[in-house]
XYZ file of C-alpha atoms in Angstrom:
477
model
C 30.374 55.188 84.419
C 27.997 52.636 82.873
C 24.902 52.424 84.470
C 23.337 48.859 85.680
C 21.435 46.883 83.277
C 18.437 44.930 84.250
C 16.767 42.187 82.195
C 14.316 44.632 80.392
C 17.485 45.913 78.770
C 19.311 43.303 77.129
C 16.615 42.742 74.546
C 16.566 46.164 72.786
C 20.380 47.039 73.062
C 22.461 46.751 69.570
C 24.928 44.382 69.894
C 26.029 44.479 66.381
C 25.807 48.113 66.321
C 29.171 49.153 68.229
C 31.293 46.897 66.225
C 30.621 48.011 62.751
C 28.848 44.087 61.864
C 26.623 43.521 59.369
C 23.550 41.582 60.434
C 23.932 38.357 61.455
C 21.710 37.485 58.347
C 23.817 38.983 55.473
C 27.008 37.466 57.077
C 29.356 35.566 55.254
C 29.346 31.831 56.308
C 31.580 31.378 59.646
C 34.275 28.704 60.651
C 33.017 26.172 63.236
C 34.686 27.931 66.597
C 36.497 25.850 69.092
C 37.801 26.885 72.293
C 39.755 25.428 74.979
C 37.785 23.931 78.065
C 39.250 23.448 81.137
C 36.924 21.166 82.618
C 37.064 18.662 79.618
C 40.984 19.522 79.244
C 40.550 19.293 75.565
C 39.627 22.112 72.576
C 36.530 21.390 71.427
C 34.051 22.593 69.160
C 31.718 25.322 70.640
C 28.230 24.759 70.578
C 26.003 27.281 72.159
C 22.843 26.028 74.470
C 20.662 28.335 72.158
C 22.468 29.866 69.060
C 19.781 32.391 69.209
C 21.505 33.728 72.339
C 24.579 33.039 73.274
C 25.141 33.444 77.333
C 28.925 34.516 79.213
C 30.305 35.402 82.152
C 33.327 36.894 83.510
C 34.831 37.334 86.988
C 35.127 40.746 87.368
C 36.936 42.720 89.675
C 37.368 43.290 93.282
C 37.455 47.001 93.388
C 39.685 48.228 96.064
C 42.576 49.599 93.736
C 44.036 50.417 90.418
C 43.665 47.687 87.452
C 47.005 46.020 86.966
C 48.075 44.683 83.351
C 47.383 40.988 84.529
C 43.841 42.107 85.353
C 44.139 43.501 81.718
C 44.752 40.294 80.063
C 41.955 38.332 81.917
C 39.894 41.538 80.295
C 41.169 41.636 76.689
C 40.300 37.818 76.555
C 37.269 38.242 77.132
C 37.100 40.999 74.953
C 38.134 39.154 71.910
C 35.961 36.123 72.746
C 32.830 38.574 72.639
C 33.623 39.844 70.222
C 33.880 37.114 67.765
C 30.501 35.961 69.435
C 28.695 38.641 68.274
C 30.032 38.606 64.982
C 28.874 34.940 64.341
C 25.491 35.077 66.479
C 22.514 36.954 66.143
C 22.395 37.869 70.499
C 25.130 37.273 72.825
C 24.262 38.705 76.565
C 27.604 39.014 78.419
C 27.641 39.241 82.001
C 31.076 40.491 84.107
C 30.490 41.460 88.238
C 31.815 43.887 90.475
C 33.009 42.681 93.573
C 32.712 45.430 96.173
C 31.782 43.707 99.539
C 35.406 41.908 100.606
C 37.627 41.718 103.178
C 40.257 43.478 100.905
C 38.321 46.622 100.485
C 37.412 46.657 104.136
C 41.401 46.951 104.801
C 42.531 49.140 102.407
C 39.237 51.601 103.329
C 40.451 51.682 106.834
C 44.113 52.124 106.212
C 43.202 54.809 103.708
C 40.807 55.934 106.483
C 37.869 56.179 103.801
C 34.221 55.190 103.567
C 33.791 51.882 101.719
C 31.667 52.894 99.520
C 33.522 56.034 98.180
C 36.207 53.259 97.969
C 34.078 51.247 95.494
C 32.487 53.604 94.201
C 35.687 55.700 92.988
C 37.919 52.506 91.938
C 34.711 50.997 89.856
C 35.146 54.880 88.026
C 38.447 53.947 87.522
C 38.450 50.688 86.252
C 35.639 51.290 83.327
C 38.097 54.443 82.544
C 41.018 52.342 82.390
C 38.845 49.719 80.253
C 37.874 52.557 77.699
C 40.895 53.669 77.381
C 42.196 50.227 76.236
C 38.878 49.766 74.019
C 37.300 47.182 76.062
C 33.364 46.864 75.207
C 31.283 47.296 78.097
C 29.404 43.854 79.598
C 25.729 43.905 78.918
C 24.844 43.696 82.302
C 27.122 44.620 85.547
C 25.720 43.526 88.686
C 27.374 44.734 92.100
C 27.791 42.093 94.728
C 26.311 44.194 97.729
C 23.122 44.568 94.872
C 22.327 40.597 95.171
C 22.725 39.697 99.076
C 19.027 38.519 98.281
C 19.516 36.248 96.065
C 23.251 35.134 97.627
C 20.920 34.308 101.071
C 18.047 32.650 99.191
C 21.036 30.260 97.363
C 22.471 29.676 101.014
C 19.138 29.022 102.140
C 18.202 26.310 99.567
C 21.771 24.279 99.926
C 21.241 23.984 103.478
C 17.824 22.827 102.989
C 19.130 20.069 100.551
C 22.142 18.657 102.764
C 24.745 20.561 100.946
C 25.566 23.165 103.445
C 25.554 23.956 107.519
C 25.626 26.420 109.553
C 28.909 26.290 112.664
C 29.396 30.042 115.418
C 27.560 31.845 113.213
C 29.219 30.535 110.058
C 27.572 28.902 107.057
C 29.566 26.339 105.263
C 29.711 24.561 102.206
C 30.229 20.531 102.486
C 32.687 19.354 100.151
C 32.100 16.010 100.555
C 28.502 16.119 99.989
C 29.286 17.003 96.616
C 31.142 13.413 94.628
C 32.593 15.910 91.266
C 34.163 18.039 93.533
C 37.849 19.179 92.092
C 36.658 17.828 88.346
C 36.361 21.297 87.090
C 40.319 21.970 88.134
C 41.485 18.251 88.180
C 42.010 18.307 91.796
C 40.974 14.878 94.365
C 39.602 16.940 97.584
C 41.098 14.239 99.834
C 44.915 15.005 98.368
C 44.476 18.608 99.454
C 46.869 19.696 102.191
C 44.531 21.982 104.792
C 46.198 24.967 105.021
C 47.720 25.126 101.913
C 45.224 26.323 99.691
C 42.104 26.211 102.354
C 41.519 28.043 105.681
C 41.861 26.197 108.830
C 39.622 26.655 111.081
C 37.794 24.210 114.296
C 34.194 24.643 113.239
C 34.531 23.303 109.973
C 33.304 19.370 109.681
C 36.525 18.973 106.984
C 39.293 21.419 106.054
C 38.153 21.844 102.225
C 35.129 23.174 103.533
C 34.327 27.010 102.859
C 32.691 30.003 103.504
C 29.291 30.753 102.108
C 28.341 33.495 104.553
C 30.119 34.663 107.797
C 29.681 37.055 110.438
C 30.407 40.650 110.827
C 31.555 42.653 113.699
C 30.657 46.404 114.047
C 33.297 47.841 111.835
C 32.516 45.279 109.089
C 29.673 45.337 106.109
C 27.176 43.217 107.254
C 23.384 42.429 106.180
C 21.117 40.657 108.309
C 20.024 37.011 107.739
C 18.342 33.943 109.239
C 22.194 33.188 110.331
C 22.800 36.272 112.020
C 24.243 39.690 110.532
C 27.013 38.765 108.484
C 28.383 39.020 104.908
C 28.826 36.676 101.964
C 32.092 34.558 101.587
C 33.733 35.222 97.678
C 32.718 32.378 96.115
C 29.145 32.403 96.426
C 28.489 36.191 94.598
C 29.444 34.518 91.393
C 27.274 31.602 91.227
C 23.997 34.031 92.641
C 25.243 37.138 90.361
C 25.896 34.518 87.241
C 21.813 32.394 88.370
C 20.015 35.512 88.275
C 20.923 36.951 84.870
C 21.698 34.353 83.146
C 19.704 31.115 84.714
C 20.552 27.536 85.637
C 22.621 26.791 82.935
C 24.691 29.129 80.167
C 27.425 28.704 77.990
C 30.429 30.442 79.145
C 32.572 31.411 82.145
C 35.963 32.679 81.801
C 38.374 34.326 83.842
C 42.409 34.190 84.906
C 43.952 30.825 85.276
C 43.997 31.940 89.206
C 40.371 31.967 89.346
C 40.484 27.674 88.469
C 40.859 26.389 91.962
C 39.191 27.314 94.655
C 37.346 30.160 93.201
C 35.418 28.361 89.837
C 35.778 24.971 91.622
C 33.573 26.042 94.497
C 31.207 28.341 92.052
C 30.718 24.988 90.224
C 29.987 23.007 93.353
C 27.638 24.814 94.899
C 25.773 26.173 91.728
C 25.206 22.504 90.539
C 23.802 21.895 94.276
C 21.565 24.474 94.565
C 20.202 23.984 90.818
C 20.745 20.575 90.175
C 19.278 20.252 86.978
C 21.310 23.013 85.584
C 24.492 22.813 83.735
C 25.938 25.699 85.746
C 28.846 26.865 82.746
C 28.637 24.383 79.476
C 32.330 25.718 78.748
C 34.944 26.929 80.785
C 37.078 29.379 78.949
C 40.662 30.669 81.446
C 43.815 33.088 80.107
C 46.985 32.076 81.852
C 48.990 34.469 84.005
C 51.758 37.009 82.874
C 55.492 37.768 83.571
C 56.626 41.028 83.460
C 60.757 41.079 81.991
C 60.896 37.320 82.900
C 59.394 37.712 86.720
C 56.365 37.211 88.455
C 54.713 40.343 88.896
C 54.667 42.001 92.505
C 54.864 45.170 94.224
C 57.940 43.421 96.277
C 59.653 43.061 93.267
C 59.072 46.775 92.038
C 57.934 45.444 88.896
C 53.866 45.714 89.329
C 52.296 47.540 86.257
C 48.835 49.366 86.479
C 46.852 50.265 83.064
C 47.926 53.866 83.831
C 51.691 52.961 84.348
C 52.459 51.354 80.789
C 49.676 54.492 79.549
C 52.060 56.953 80.545
C 54.851 55.662 78.545
C 52.732 53.892 75.340
C 49.394 54.221 73.733
C 46.898 51.895 74.579
C 46.558 49.955 71.317
C 50.191 49.508 71.629
C 49.472 47.735 75.327
C 46.783 46.006 73.770
C 48.630 44.465 70.455
C 51.198 43.549 73.085
C 49.248 41.121 75.278
C 47.037 39.834 71.999
C 50.947 39.067 70.395
C 50.885 35.937 72.686
C 47.717 33.205 72.776
C 45.687 33.701 75.588
C 46.593 30.101 77.396
C 50.418 30.977 76.864
C 52.249 32.357 79.534
C 53.024 36.793 78.307
C 55.705 38.147 79.076
C 55.541 42.022 79.039
C 59.065 44.047 78.747
C 59.369 47.080 77.261
C 61.463 45.748 73.904
C 58.142 44.257 73.148
C 55.828 47.398 73.592
C 57.970 49.338 71.803
C 58.046 46.571 69.345
C 53.873 46.779 69.565
C 54.429 50.361 68.549
C 56.213 50.094 65.642
C 54.048 47.186 64.213
C 51.132 49.504 64.916
C 53.267 52.405 62.879
C 53.313 50.060 59.784
C 49.899 49.063 60.116
C 48.462 52.863 59.969
C 51.177 53.875 57.295
C 49.276 50.628 54.801
C 45.766 52.308 56.088
C 47.371 56.268 55.065
C 48.601 54.997 51.816
C 45.175 55.115 50.404
C 41.326 55.832 50.275
C 39.921 52.540 52.553
C 37.002 50.560 51.550
C 34.609 48.894 53.577
C 35.028 45.173 53.292
C 33.970 41.938 55.445
C 36.629 40.904 58.315
C 38.973 38.654 56.009
C 38.870 34.843 56.042
C 42.246 34.172 57.552
C 41.351 36.461 60.276
C 37.962 34.796 61.027
C 40.031 31.440 60.764
C 42.274 32.321 63.379
C 39.548 33.350 65.810
C 37.576 30.914 65.845
C 40.783 28.192 66.559
C 40.607 29.120 70.181
C 40.967 32.962 69.763
C 44.550 32.211 68.033
C 44.986 35.892 68.053
C 48.853 35.524 67.072
C 48.181 33.889 63.753
C 45.248 36.352 63.200
C 47.686 39.184 63.576
C 50.060 37.163 60.905
C 46.787 37.586 59.062
C 47.168 41.634 59.671
C 50.908 41.873 58.797
C 50.697 39.812 55.548
C 47.287 42.491 54.168
C 49.721 45.217 55.426
C 52.043 44.331 52.888
C 49.778 43.747 50.099
C 48.345 47.731 50.939
C 51.475 49.355 51.330
C 52.182 47.527 47.373
C 48.729 49.960 46.456
C 45.941 46.847 47.034
C 43.520 49.265 48.928
C 40.853 46.311 49.091
C 43.956 44.102 51.244
C 43.738 47.762 53.529
C 39.659 47.713 53.832
C 40.399 44.038 55.192
C 43.523 45.174 57.068
C 41.076 47.518 59.271
C 37.768 45.141 59.531
C 40.337 42.247 60.638
C 42.016 44.677 63.244
C 38.542 45.651 64.190
C 38.128 42.098 65.267
C 40.780 42.332 67.559
C 39.879 46.194 69.171
C 42.799 47.499 67.152
C 43.207 50.384 64.332
C 40.751 52.426 65.789
C 42.390 55.532 65.127
C 43.280 57.924 62.326
C 45.949 57.270 60.880
C 46.765 60.831 61.166
C 46.148 61.367 64.988
C 47.765 58.333 65.634
C 51.479 59.977 63.961
C 50.918 63.188 65.704
C 49.907 61.578 69.292
C 47.553 62.940 71.743
C 47.066 66.521 71.551
C 48.770 68.541 73.766
C 50.505 72.051 73.971
C 53.251 70.839 72.313
C 51.178 70.360 68.963
C 50.804 74.801 68.499
C 54.530 74.822 69.105
C 55.179 72.091 66.449
C 52.905 73.650 64.253
C 54.260 77.501 65.275
C 57.522 76.147 63.850
C 56.461 73.858 60.857
C 54.911 77.626 59.434
C 57.851 79.572 60.185
C 59.749 77.080 58.403
C 56.959 77.065 55.123
C 58.041 81.084 55.338
C 61.288 80.419 55.171
C 61.442 78.297 52.131
C 58.862 80.551 50.617
C 61.598 83.507 51.432
C 64.106 81.111 49.498
C 65.741 81.175 53.350
C 66.729 77.611 53.152
C 69.580 77.611 55.419
C 67.039 78.488 58.270
C 64.243 76.300 56.772
C 66.625 73.140 57.212
C 67.708 74.326 60.961
C 64.236 74.282 61.237
C 63.610 70.847 60.296
C 66.621 69.990 62.143
C 64.977 71.416 65.302
C 62.040 69.411 64.935
C 63.865 66.347 63.827
C 65.462 66.508 67.623
C 62.155 66.557 69.051
C 61.160 63.217 67.437
C 59.108 65.270 64.605
C 59.000 63.860 61.308
C 57.681 66.087 58.286
C 56.855 64.693 55.066
C 56.479 67.713 52.106
C 53.823 66.627 49.354
C 52.047 68.755 46.503
C 49.385 69.241 49.390
C 51.540 70.785 51.896
C 53.678 69.682 54.848
C 52.804 66.891 57.290
C 53.694 66.303 60.381
C 54.018 62.649 62.668
C 55.884 61.590 65.631
C 58.725 59.757 65.527
C-alpha cells in the first residue's frame, strides 16, 4: 500500500521519472492547455498560479467497498490530467484524499460484524491494488480524514469565530446565508432549493440549506473530543481541511465526478473561502460526467453494477482503460460489452504495429499533445494513435515510436507486445507450449497430418500460431 507522504517528500519526488518524460528544459514547445472550468461554465486557457509548481486536488474514495467503474472514470480523468501537467510543467503536486470516517463506513462495518479500522484498511488496500492494475499513477500525497481531525476542528472553530458557523444541539453547522456567493459554483440559487430534496431537514438548523461541520457521536460511532463535545466531522469539511493543509489557501485545480458538484464541492468552496477569505481556494474546477452500463444507469437493483474487478475478470485492464478514455470526460459514457471487445481489438492492432519491428524512442507526437491540451480530448488523441498505427503497420518505425510515446500519455501500450497477445501467464501456457513442441516434432518427422491436427486443436482453444524462420510463436485470438 502506498505510504503517507508529508510535505518534505514532495520536492525530492522525481515527478517525471516514472512517466519516461525528458527533463522539462529539453521538452519541445507545447500547445496552450485549456480546460473546461465548471465555475465559469466555459473552456478557458489554463494559467497556473505558479508555473514552477502546479497544485491539484481530487476527491478520493470513501473506503467501505470495492471501487466501481464509475469511480474509475474520475480517477482516469485525474490520471490523464496529471500526466499531461507533469509533461508540461517542472513540478506538480497531486493530492487525492481517503475518506475513512463516514456513516456509510460505520454502517457497513456493523453489517459485516467487522472493526471499522479493519474495514477501511482492507478497502484502502483493495482500492490501491485496483488502480495500480489500471495503471493509474499514485498521488504525491494521500491524506486520510482520520489523520486530519485537528485541522478540521481548527477550521470549524475559525468559522464559528468569524460568524459563518453556529452550534446547535451538539452540532456545528455552516450558515449558508452568511456567504453571498453560495451557489456560484454549481449555478444553484440557495433560495430555490427545496428543503428535503438535496439537503437534510433538521429542527436545529437556522435555515434548511445549512450543512453539518461537526456532529455528535454515540458510543457505537467513531468520535473525537472537541470543544462541541465528542463527535465526528461532516463530510464536506474533510476535503477543505486536507486541501488547505497540503496545498494552501489557493491551488490550481480541484476535480471529481459531476455528482460531487453539488452539494459537496459547493460546500467545500463556501467553507474554505469563508475560513480563508484572502485565498482563492481552487482556481479551476474539473468535473467528469457519469457513465451508463448498456444504456442504463448503473445500480445494484438493476443488476448492472460493475466493480473494476468484475470487468478485469473478462478483459485486460488496458481494454477497460481504452474504453473509458474513448469518450470525452465531460460526455456521458455508455459502457457495453461490445465496446469492451472493440477496445481489445483496437489494442490488438496497436500492439501488432509495435511488434512489426524495432520501436525507436521519440517525443510525444504533436497531434496527441494538441488533442490533450484541448480540454483533455482523449477521443481525438486516440484517433491520432489510429493514424500512427496505420503508418507503423505500413513499415514506418518512427510512427511506431510516436505511437508508443503518444499512447504512454494515455497510460496505454505498457505491455510487451508478445505478452499482450499471450495474455496473463497461467498454467495453460505450459500445456500450450507442450502442444506446440509436439507439433514441431511432428513436422520434423514429416507427420504433417498430426501437425495439422495439433494446429487445429490449438486453434479451437483460441490460440493462433505464427511460423517464421526463427521458430513458432503464438498468441491468443
